[in-house]
PDB file of C-alpha atoms in Angstrom:
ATOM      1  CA  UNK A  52      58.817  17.163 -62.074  1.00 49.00           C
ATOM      2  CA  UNK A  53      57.927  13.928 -60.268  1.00 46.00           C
ATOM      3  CA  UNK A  54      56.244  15.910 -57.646  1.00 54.00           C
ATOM      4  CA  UNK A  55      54.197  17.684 -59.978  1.00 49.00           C
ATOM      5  CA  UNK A  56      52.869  14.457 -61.876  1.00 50.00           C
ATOM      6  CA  UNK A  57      52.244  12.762 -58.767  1.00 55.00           C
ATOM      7  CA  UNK A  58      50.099  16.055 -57.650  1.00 60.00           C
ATOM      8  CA  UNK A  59      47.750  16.059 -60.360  1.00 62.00           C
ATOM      9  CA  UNK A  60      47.214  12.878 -60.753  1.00 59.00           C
ATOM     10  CA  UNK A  61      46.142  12.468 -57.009  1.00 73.00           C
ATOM     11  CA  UNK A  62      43.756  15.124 -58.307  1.00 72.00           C
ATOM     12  CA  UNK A  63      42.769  13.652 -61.600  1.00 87.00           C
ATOM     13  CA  UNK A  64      38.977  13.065 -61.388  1.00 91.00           C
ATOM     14  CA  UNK A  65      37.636   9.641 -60.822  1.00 92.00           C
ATOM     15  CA  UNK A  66      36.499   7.359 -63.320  1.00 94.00           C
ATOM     16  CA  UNK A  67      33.830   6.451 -60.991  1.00 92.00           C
ATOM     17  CA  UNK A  68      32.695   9.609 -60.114  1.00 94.00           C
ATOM     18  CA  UNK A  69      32.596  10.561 -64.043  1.00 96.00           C
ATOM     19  CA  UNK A  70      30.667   7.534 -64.201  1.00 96.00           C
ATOM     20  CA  UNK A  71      28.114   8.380 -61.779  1.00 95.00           C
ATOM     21  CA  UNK A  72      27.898  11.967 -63.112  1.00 96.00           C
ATOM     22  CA  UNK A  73      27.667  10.163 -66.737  1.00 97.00           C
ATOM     23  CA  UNK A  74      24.242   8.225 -64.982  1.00 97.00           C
ATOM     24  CA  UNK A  75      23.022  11.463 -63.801  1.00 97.00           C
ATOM     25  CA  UNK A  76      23.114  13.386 -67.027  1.00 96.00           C
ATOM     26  CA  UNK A  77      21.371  10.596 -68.964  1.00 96.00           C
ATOM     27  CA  UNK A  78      18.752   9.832 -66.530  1.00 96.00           C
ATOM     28  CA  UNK A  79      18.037  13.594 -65.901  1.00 96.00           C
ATOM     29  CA  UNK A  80      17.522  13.884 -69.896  1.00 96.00           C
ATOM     30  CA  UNK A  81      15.240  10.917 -69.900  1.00 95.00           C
ATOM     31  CA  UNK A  82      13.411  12.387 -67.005  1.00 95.00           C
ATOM     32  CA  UNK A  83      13.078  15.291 -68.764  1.00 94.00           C
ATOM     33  CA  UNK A  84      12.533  14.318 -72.307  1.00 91.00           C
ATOM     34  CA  UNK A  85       9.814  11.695 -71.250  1.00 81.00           C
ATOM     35  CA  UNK A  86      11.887   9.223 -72.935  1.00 78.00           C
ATOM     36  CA  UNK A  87      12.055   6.157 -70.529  1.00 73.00           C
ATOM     37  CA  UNK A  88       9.508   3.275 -70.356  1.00 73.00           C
ATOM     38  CA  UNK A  89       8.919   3.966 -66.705  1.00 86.00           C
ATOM     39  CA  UNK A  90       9.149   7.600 -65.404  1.00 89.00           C
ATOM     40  CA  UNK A  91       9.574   6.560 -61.894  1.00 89.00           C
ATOM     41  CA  UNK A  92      12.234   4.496 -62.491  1.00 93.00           C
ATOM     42  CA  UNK A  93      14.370   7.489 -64.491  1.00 94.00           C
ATOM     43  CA  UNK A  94      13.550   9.463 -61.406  1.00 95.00           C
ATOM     44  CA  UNK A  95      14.666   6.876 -59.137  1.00 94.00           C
ATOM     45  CA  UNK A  96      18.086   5.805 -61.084  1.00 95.00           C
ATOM     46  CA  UNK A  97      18.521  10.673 -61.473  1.00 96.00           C
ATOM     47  CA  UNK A  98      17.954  11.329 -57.875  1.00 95.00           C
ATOM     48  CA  UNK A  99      20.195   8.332 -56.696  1.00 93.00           C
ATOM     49  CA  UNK A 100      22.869   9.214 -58.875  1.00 95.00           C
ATOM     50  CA  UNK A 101      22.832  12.961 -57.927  1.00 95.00           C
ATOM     51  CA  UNK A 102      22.445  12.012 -54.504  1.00 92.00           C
ATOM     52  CA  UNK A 103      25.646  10.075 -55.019  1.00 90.00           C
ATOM     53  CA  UNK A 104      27.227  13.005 -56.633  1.00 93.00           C
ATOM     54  CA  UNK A 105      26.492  15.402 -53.970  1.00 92.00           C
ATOM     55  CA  UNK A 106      27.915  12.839 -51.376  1.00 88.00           C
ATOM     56  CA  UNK A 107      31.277  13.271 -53.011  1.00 90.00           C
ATOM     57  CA  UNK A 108      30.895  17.031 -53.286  1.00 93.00           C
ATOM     58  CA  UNK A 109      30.174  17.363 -49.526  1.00 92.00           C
ATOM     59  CA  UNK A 110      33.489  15.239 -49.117  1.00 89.00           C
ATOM     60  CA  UNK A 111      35.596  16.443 -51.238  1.00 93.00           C
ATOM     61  CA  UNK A 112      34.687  20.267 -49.480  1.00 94.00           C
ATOM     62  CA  UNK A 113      36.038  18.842 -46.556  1.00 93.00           C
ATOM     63  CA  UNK A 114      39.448  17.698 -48.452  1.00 93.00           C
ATOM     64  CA  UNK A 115      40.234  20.497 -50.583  1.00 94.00           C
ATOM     65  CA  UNK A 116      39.697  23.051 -47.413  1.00 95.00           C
ATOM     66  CA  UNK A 117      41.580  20.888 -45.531  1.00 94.00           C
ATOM     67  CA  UNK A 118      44.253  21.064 -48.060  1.00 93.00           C
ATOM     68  CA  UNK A 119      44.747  24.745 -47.852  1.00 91.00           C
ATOM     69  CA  UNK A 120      44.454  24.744 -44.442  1.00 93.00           C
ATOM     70  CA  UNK A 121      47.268  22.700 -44.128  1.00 91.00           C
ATOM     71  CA  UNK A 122      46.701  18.858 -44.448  1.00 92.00           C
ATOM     72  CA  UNK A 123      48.632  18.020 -47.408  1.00 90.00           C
ATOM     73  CA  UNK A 124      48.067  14.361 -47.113  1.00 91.00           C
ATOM     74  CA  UNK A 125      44.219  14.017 -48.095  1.00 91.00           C
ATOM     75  CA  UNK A 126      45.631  14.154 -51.784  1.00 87.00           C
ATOM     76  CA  UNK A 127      47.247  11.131 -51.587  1.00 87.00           C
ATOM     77  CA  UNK A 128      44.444   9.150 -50.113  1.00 87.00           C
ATOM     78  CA  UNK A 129      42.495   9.803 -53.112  1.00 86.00           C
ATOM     79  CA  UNK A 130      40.237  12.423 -51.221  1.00 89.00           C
ATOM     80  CA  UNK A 131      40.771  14.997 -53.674  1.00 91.00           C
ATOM     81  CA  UNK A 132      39.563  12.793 -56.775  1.00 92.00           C
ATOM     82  CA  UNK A 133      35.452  12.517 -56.074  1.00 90.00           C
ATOM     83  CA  UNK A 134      35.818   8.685 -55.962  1.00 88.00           C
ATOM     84  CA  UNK A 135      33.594   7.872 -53.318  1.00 84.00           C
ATOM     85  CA  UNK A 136      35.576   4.414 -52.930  1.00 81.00           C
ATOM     86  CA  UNK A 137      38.324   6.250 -51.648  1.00 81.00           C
ATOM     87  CA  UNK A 138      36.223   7.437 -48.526  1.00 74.00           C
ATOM     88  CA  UNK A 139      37.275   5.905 -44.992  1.00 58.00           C
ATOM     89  CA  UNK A 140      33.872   4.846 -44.404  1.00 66.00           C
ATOM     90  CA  UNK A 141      32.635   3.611 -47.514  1.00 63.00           C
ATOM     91  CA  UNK A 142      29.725   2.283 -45.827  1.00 64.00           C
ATOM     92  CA  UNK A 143      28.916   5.361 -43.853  1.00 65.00           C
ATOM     93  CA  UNK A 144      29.554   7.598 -46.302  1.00 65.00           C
ATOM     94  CA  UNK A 145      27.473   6.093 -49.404  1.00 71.00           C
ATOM     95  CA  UNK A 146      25.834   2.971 -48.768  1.00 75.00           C
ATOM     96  CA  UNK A 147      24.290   3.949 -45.579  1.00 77.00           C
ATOM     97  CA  UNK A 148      22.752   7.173 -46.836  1.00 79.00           C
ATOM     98  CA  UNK A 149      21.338   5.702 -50.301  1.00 79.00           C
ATOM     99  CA  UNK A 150      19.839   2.833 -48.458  1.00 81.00           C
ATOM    100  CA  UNK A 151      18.271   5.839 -45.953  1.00 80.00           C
ATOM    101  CA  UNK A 152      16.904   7.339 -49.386  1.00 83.00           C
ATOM    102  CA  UNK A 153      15.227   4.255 -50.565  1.00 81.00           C
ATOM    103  CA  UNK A 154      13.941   3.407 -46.937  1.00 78.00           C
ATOM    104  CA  UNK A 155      13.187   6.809 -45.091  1.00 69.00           C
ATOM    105  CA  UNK A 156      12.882   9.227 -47.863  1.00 75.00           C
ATOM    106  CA  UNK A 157      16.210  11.842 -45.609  1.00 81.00           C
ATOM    107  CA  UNK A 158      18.936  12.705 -46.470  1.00 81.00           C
ATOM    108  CA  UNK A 159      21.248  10.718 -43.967  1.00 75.00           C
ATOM    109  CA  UNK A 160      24.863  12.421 -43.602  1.00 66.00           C
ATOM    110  CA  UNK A 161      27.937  10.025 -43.382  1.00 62.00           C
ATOM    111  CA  UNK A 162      31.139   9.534 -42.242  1.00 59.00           C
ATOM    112  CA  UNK A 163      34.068   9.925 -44.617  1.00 66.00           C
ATOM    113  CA  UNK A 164      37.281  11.174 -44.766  1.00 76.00           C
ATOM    114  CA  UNK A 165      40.111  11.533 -42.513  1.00 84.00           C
ATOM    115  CA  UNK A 166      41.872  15.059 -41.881  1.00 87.00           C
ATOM    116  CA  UNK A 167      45.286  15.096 -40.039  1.00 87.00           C
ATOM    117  CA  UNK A 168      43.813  17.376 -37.416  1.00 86.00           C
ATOM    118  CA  UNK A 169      47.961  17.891 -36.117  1.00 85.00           C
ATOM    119  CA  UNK A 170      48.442  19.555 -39.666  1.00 90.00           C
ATOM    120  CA  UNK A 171      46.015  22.133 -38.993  1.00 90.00           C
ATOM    121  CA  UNK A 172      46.712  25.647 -37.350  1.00 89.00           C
ATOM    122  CA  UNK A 173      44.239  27.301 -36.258  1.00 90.00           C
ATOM    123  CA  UNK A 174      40.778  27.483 -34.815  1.00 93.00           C
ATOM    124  CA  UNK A 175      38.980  29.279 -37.616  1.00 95.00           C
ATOM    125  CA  UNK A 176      40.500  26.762 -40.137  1.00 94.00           C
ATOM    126  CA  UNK A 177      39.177  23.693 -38.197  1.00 94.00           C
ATOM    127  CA  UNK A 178      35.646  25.020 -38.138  1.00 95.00           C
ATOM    128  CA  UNK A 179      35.453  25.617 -41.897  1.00 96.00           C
ATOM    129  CA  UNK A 180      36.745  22.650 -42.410  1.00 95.00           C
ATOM    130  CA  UNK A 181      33.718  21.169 -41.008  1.00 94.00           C
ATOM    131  CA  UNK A 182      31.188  23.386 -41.913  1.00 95.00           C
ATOM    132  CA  UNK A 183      32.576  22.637 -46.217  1.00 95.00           C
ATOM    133  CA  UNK A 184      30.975  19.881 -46.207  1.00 93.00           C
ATOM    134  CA  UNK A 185      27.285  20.670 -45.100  1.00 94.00           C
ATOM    135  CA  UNK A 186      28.020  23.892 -47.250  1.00 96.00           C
ATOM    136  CA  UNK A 187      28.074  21.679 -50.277  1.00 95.00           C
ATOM    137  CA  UNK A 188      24.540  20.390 -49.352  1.00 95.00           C
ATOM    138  CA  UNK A 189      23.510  23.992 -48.974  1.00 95.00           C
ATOM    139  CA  UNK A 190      25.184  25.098 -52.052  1.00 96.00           C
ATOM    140  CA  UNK A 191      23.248  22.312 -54.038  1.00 96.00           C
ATOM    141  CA  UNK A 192      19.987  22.881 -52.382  1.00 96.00           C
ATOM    142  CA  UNK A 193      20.081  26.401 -53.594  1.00 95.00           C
ATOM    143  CA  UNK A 194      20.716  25.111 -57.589  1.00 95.00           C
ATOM    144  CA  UNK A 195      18.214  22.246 -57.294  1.00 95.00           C
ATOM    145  CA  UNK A 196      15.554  25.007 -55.618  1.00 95.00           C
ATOM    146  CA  UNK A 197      16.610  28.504 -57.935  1.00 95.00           C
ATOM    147  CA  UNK A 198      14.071  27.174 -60.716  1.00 94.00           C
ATOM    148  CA  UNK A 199      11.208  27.311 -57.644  1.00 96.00           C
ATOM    149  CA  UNK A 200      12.392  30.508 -55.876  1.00 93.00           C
ATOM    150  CA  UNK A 201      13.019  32.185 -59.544  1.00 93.00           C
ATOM    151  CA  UNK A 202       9.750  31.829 -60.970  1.00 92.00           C
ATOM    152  CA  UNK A 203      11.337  29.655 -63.917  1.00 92.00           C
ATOM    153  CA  UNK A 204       9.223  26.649 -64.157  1.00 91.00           C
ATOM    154  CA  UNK A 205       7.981  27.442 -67.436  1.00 90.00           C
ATOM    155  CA  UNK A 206       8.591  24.880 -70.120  1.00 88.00           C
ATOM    156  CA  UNK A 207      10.168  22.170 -66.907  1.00 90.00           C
ATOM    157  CA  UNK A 208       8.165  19.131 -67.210  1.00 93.00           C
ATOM    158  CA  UNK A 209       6.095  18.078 -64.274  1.00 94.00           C
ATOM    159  CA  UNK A 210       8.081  14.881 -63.459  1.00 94.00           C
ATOM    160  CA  UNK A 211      11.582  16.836 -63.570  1.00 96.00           C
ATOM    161  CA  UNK A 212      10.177  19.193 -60.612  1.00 95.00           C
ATOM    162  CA  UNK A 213       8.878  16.773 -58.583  1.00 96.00           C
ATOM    163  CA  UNK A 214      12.673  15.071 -58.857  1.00 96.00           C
ATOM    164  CA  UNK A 215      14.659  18.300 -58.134  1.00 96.00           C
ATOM    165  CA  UNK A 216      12.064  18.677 -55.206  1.00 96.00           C
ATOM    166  CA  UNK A 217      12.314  15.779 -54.000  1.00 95.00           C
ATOM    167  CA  UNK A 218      16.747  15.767 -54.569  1.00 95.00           C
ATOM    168  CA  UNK A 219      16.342  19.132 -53.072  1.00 96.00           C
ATOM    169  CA  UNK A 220      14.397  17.301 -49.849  1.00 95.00           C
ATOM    170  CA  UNK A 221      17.227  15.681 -49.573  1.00 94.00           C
ATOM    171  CA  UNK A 222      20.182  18.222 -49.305  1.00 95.00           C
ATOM    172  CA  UNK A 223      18.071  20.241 -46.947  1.00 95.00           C
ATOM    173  CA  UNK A 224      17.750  17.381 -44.571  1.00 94.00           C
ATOM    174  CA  UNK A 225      21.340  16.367 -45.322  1.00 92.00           C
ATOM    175  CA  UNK A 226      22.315  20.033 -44.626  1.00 94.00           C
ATOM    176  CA  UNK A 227      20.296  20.434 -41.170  1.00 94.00           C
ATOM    177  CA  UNK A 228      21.530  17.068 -39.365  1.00 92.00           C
ATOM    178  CA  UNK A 229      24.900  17.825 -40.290  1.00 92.00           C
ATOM    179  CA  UNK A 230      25.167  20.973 -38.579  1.00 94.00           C
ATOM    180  CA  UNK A 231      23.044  19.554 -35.548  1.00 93.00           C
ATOM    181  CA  UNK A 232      26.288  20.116 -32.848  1.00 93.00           C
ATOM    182  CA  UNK A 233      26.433  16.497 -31.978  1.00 91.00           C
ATOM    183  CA  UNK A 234      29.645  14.975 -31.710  1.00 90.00           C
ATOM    184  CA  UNK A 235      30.439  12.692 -34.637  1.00 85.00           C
ATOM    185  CA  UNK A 236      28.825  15.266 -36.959  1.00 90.00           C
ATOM    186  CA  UNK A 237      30.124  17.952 -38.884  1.00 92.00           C
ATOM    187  CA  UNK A 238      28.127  20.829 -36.815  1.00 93.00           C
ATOM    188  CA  UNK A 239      30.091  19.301 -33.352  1.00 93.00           C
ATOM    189  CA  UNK A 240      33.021  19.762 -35.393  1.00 92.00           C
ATOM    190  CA  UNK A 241      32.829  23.286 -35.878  1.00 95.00           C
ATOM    191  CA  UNK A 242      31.982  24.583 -32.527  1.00 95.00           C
ATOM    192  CA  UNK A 243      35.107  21.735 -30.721  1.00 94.00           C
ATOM    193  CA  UNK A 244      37.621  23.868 -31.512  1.00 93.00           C
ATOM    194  CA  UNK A 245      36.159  26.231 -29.242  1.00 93.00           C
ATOM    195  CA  UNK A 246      35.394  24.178 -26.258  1.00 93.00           C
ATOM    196  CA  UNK A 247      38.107  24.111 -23.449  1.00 91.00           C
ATOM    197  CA  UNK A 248      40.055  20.927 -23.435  1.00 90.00           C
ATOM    198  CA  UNK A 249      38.343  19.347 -20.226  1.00 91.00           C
ATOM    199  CA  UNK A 250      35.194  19.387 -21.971  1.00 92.00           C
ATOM    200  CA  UNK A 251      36.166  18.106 -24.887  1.00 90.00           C
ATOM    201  CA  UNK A 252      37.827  15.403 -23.071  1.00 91.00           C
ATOM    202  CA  UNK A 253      34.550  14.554 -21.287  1.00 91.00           C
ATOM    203  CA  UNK A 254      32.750  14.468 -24.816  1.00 91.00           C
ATOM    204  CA  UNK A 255      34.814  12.636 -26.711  1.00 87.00           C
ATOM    205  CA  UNK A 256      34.176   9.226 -25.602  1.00 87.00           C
ATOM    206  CA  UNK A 257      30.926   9.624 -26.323  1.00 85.00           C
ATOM    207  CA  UNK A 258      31.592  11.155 -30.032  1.00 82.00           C
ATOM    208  CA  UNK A 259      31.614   7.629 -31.930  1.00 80.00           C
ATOM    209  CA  UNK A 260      27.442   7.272 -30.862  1.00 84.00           C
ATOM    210  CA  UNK A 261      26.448  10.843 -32.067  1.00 84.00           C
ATOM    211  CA  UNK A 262      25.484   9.831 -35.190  1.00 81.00           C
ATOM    212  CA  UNK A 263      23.669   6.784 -34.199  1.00 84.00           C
ATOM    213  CA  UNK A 264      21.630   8.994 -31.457  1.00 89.00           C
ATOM    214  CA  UNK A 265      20.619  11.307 -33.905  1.00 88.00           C
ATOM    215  CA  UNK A 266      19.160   8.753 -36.313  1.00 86.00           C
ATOM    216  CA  UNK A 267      17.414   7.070 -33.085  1.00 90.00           C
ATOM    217  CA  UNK A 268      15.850  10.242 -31.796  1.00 91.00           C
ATOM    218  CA  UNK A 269      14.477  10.943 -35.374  1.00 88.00           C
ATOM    219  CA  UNK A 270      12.013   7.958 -34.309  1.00 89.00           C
ATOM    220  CA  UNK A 271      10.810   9.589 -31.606  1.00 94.00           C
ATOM    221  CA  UNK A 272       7.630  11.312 -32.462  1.00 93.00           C
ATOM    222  CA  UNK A 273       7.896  14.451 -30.875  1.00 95.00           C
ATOM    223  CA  UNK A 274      11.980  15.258 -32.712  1.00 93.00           C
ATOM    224  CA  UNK A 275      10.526  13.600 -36.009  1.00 91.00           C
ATOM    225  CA  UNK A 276       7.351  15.971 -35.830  1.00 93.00           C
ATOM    226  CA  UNK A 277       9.931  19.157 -35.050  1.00 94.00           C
ATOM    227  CA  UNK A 278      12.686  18.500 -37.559  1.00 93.00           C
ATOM    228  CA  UNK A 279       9.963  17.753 -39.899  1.00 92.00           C
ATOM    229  CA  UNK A 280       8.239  20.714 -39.322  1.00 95.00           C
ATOM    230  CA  UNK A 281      11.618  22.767 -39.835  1.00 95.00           C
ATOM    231  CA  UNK A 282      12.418  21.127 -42.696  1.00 94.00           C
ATOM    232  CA  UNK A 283       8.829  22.393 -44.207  1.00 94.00           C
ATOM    233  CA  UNK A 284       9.586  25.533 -43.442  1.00 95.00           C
ATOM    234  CA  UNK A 285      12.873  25.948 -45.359  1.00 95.00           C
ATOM    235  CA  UNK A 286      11.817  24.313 -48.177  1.00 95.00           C
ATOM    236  CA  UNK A 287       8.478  27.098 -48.597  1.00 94.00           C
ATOM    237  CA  UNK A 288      11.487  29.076 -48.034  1.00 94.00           C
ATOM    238  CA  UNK A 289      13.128  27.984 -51.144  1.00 93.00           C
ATOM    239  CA  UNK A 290       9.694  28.243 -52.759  1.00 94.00           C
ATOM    240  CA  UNK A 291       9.473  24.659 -53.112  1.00 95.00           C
ATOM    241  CA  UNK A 292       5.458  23.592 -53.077  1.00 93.00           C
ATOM    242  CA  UNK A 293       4.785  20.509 -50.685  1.00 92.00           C
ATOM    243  CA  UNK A 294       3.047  18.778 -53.252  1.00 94.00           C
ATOM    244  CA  UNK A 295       6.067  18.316 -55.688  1.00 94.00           C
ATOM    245  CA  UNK A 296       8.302  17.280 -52.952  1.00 94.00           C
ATOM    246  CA  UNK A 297       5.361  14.825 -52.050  1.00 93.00           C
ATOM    247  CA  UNK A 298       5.186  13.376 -55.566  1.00 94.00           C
ATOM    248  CA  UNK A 299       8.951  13.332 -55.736  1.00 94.00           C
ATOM    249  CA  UNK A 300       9.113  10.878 -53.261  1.00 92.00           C
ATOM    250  CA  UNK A 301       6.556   9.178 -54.450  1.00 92.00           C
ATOM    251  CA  UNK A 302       7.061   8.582 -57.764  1.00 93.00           C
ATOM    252  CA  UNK A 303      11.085   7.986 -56.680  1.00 93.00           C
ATOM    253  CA  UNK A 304       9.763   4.525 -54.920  1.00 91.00           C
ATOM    254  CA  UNK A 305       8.591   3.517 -58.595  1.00 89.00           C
ATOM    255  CA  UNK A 306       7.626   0.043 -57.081  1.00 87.00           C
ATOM    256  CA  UNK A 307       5.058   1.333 -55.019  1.00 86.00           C
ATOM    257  CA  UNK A 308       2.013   2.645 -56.585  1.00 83.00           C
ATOM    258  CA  UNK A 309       1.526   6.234 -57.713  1.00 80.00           C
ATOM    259  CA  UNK A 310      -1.093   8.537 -56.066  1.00 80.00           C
ATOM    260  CA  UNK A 311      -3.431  10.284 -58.498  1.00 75.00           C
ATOM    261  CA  UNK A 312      -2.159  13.496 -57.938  1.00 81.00           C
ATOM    262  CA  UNK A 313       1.375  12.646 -58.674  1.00 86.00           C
ATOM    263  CA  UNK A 314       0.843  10.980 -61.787  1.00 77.00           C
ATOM    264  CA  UNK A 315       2.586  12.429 -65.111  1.00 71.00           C
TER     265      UNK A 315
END
């Protein structure tokens, strides 16, 4: 009996994360609905929140498949609850990537929680575990997008596509660094279980400045212009005109000044 109390409530959903989720829902209505004083600032306060909500999605993928692949501990470190305080890197895993929002406009992946790799059998189970995450970003891309990609816009005020474009922006970006094979990143994580043990041993010293590499080649005009370019593509893919994913961003940095075109 005490077992069974203790197990659901180190699943009970977190009053932060309903919080969050709360800030999402009212600032999406506003967006929609016109209703706030400043329209930027509804899209700024909607796209941060979801951002914030997929951030504990993509985590919490990695915890519940780690769960059933064997790691029973990430319930009781408050993985399993979507409180994004409960992350090991707080910093990485939320701060860092909203601040990359306001700043840079991409959707920076983190570094969260911590799977008892020992717990896990199996080759196959470590790479999912890895790819659940980035899956998460996918998965959300695809809902943010399916009013683009199924003709649906009708009746969707302007400013509300320009913010799931924009949010959208983000998850693809998220999506595509996170599978980049670097170590420190989820994408190195699926393919290491593979790797011999020598050359895993020759990698991993090197694993803790993946993520830091990747964020320093993005300054480097020639990876910017590619990963750009790729990013482009996938979102025509989705459907997703250039111009609402432009004014998205745009109107998301409220305290700058909007272009003509973007203006609702």
């Amino acid at each position: 009996m005490t077992t069974a109390i203790t197990r659901s409530h180190e699943r009970r959903i977190s009053p932060v994360f309903l919080a969050i989720l709360a800030v999402m829902a009212v600032t999406g209505w506003a967006v929609w609905s016109d209703f706030a004083a400043s329209t930027g600032l509804a899209i700024f306060l909607f796209v941060t929140s979801a951002w914030i909500v997929s951030l504990c999605l993509h985590e919490y993928a990695h915890a519940r498949t780690a769960l059933h692949g064997g790691d029973i501990t990430v319930g009781a470190k408050g993985y399993l609850t979507l409180n994004p305080l409960a992350y090991t890197h707080a910093v990485l895993s939320i701060i860092l990537p909203v601040l990359f929002v306001i700043m840079g406009g991409i959707g920076l992946p983190g570094g969260a929680v911590f799977i008892e790799q020992g717990r896990i059998r199996g080759r196959w189970k470590h790479s999912l575990i890895s790819a659940a995450g980035p899956l998460a970003n996918v998965l959300f891309a695809i809902v943010c997008t399916a009013p683009f990609w199924l003709d649906a816009l009708d009746g969707v005020p302007l400013a509300f596509q320009y913010a799931l474009a924009f949010l959208a922006f983000l998850q693809v970006t998220a999506a595509l660094l996170n599978f980049l094979p670097v170590p420190g990143l989820d994408g190195y994580g699926v393919i290491e279980p593979w790797l011999s043990y020598k050359i895993k041993r020759q990698i991993e010293p090197y694993a803790p400045y993946g993520f830091f590499v990747v964020i320093a080649l993005l300054f480097v005009p020639a990876v910017n212009g590619a990963f750009f370019d790729t990013i482009d593509a996938l979102m025509r893919a989705l459907g997703v005109p250039e111009v609402s994913r432009y004014c998205g961003s745009n109107l998301y940095r409220f305290w700058q000044e909007t272009p003509g075109l973007c203006e609702v």
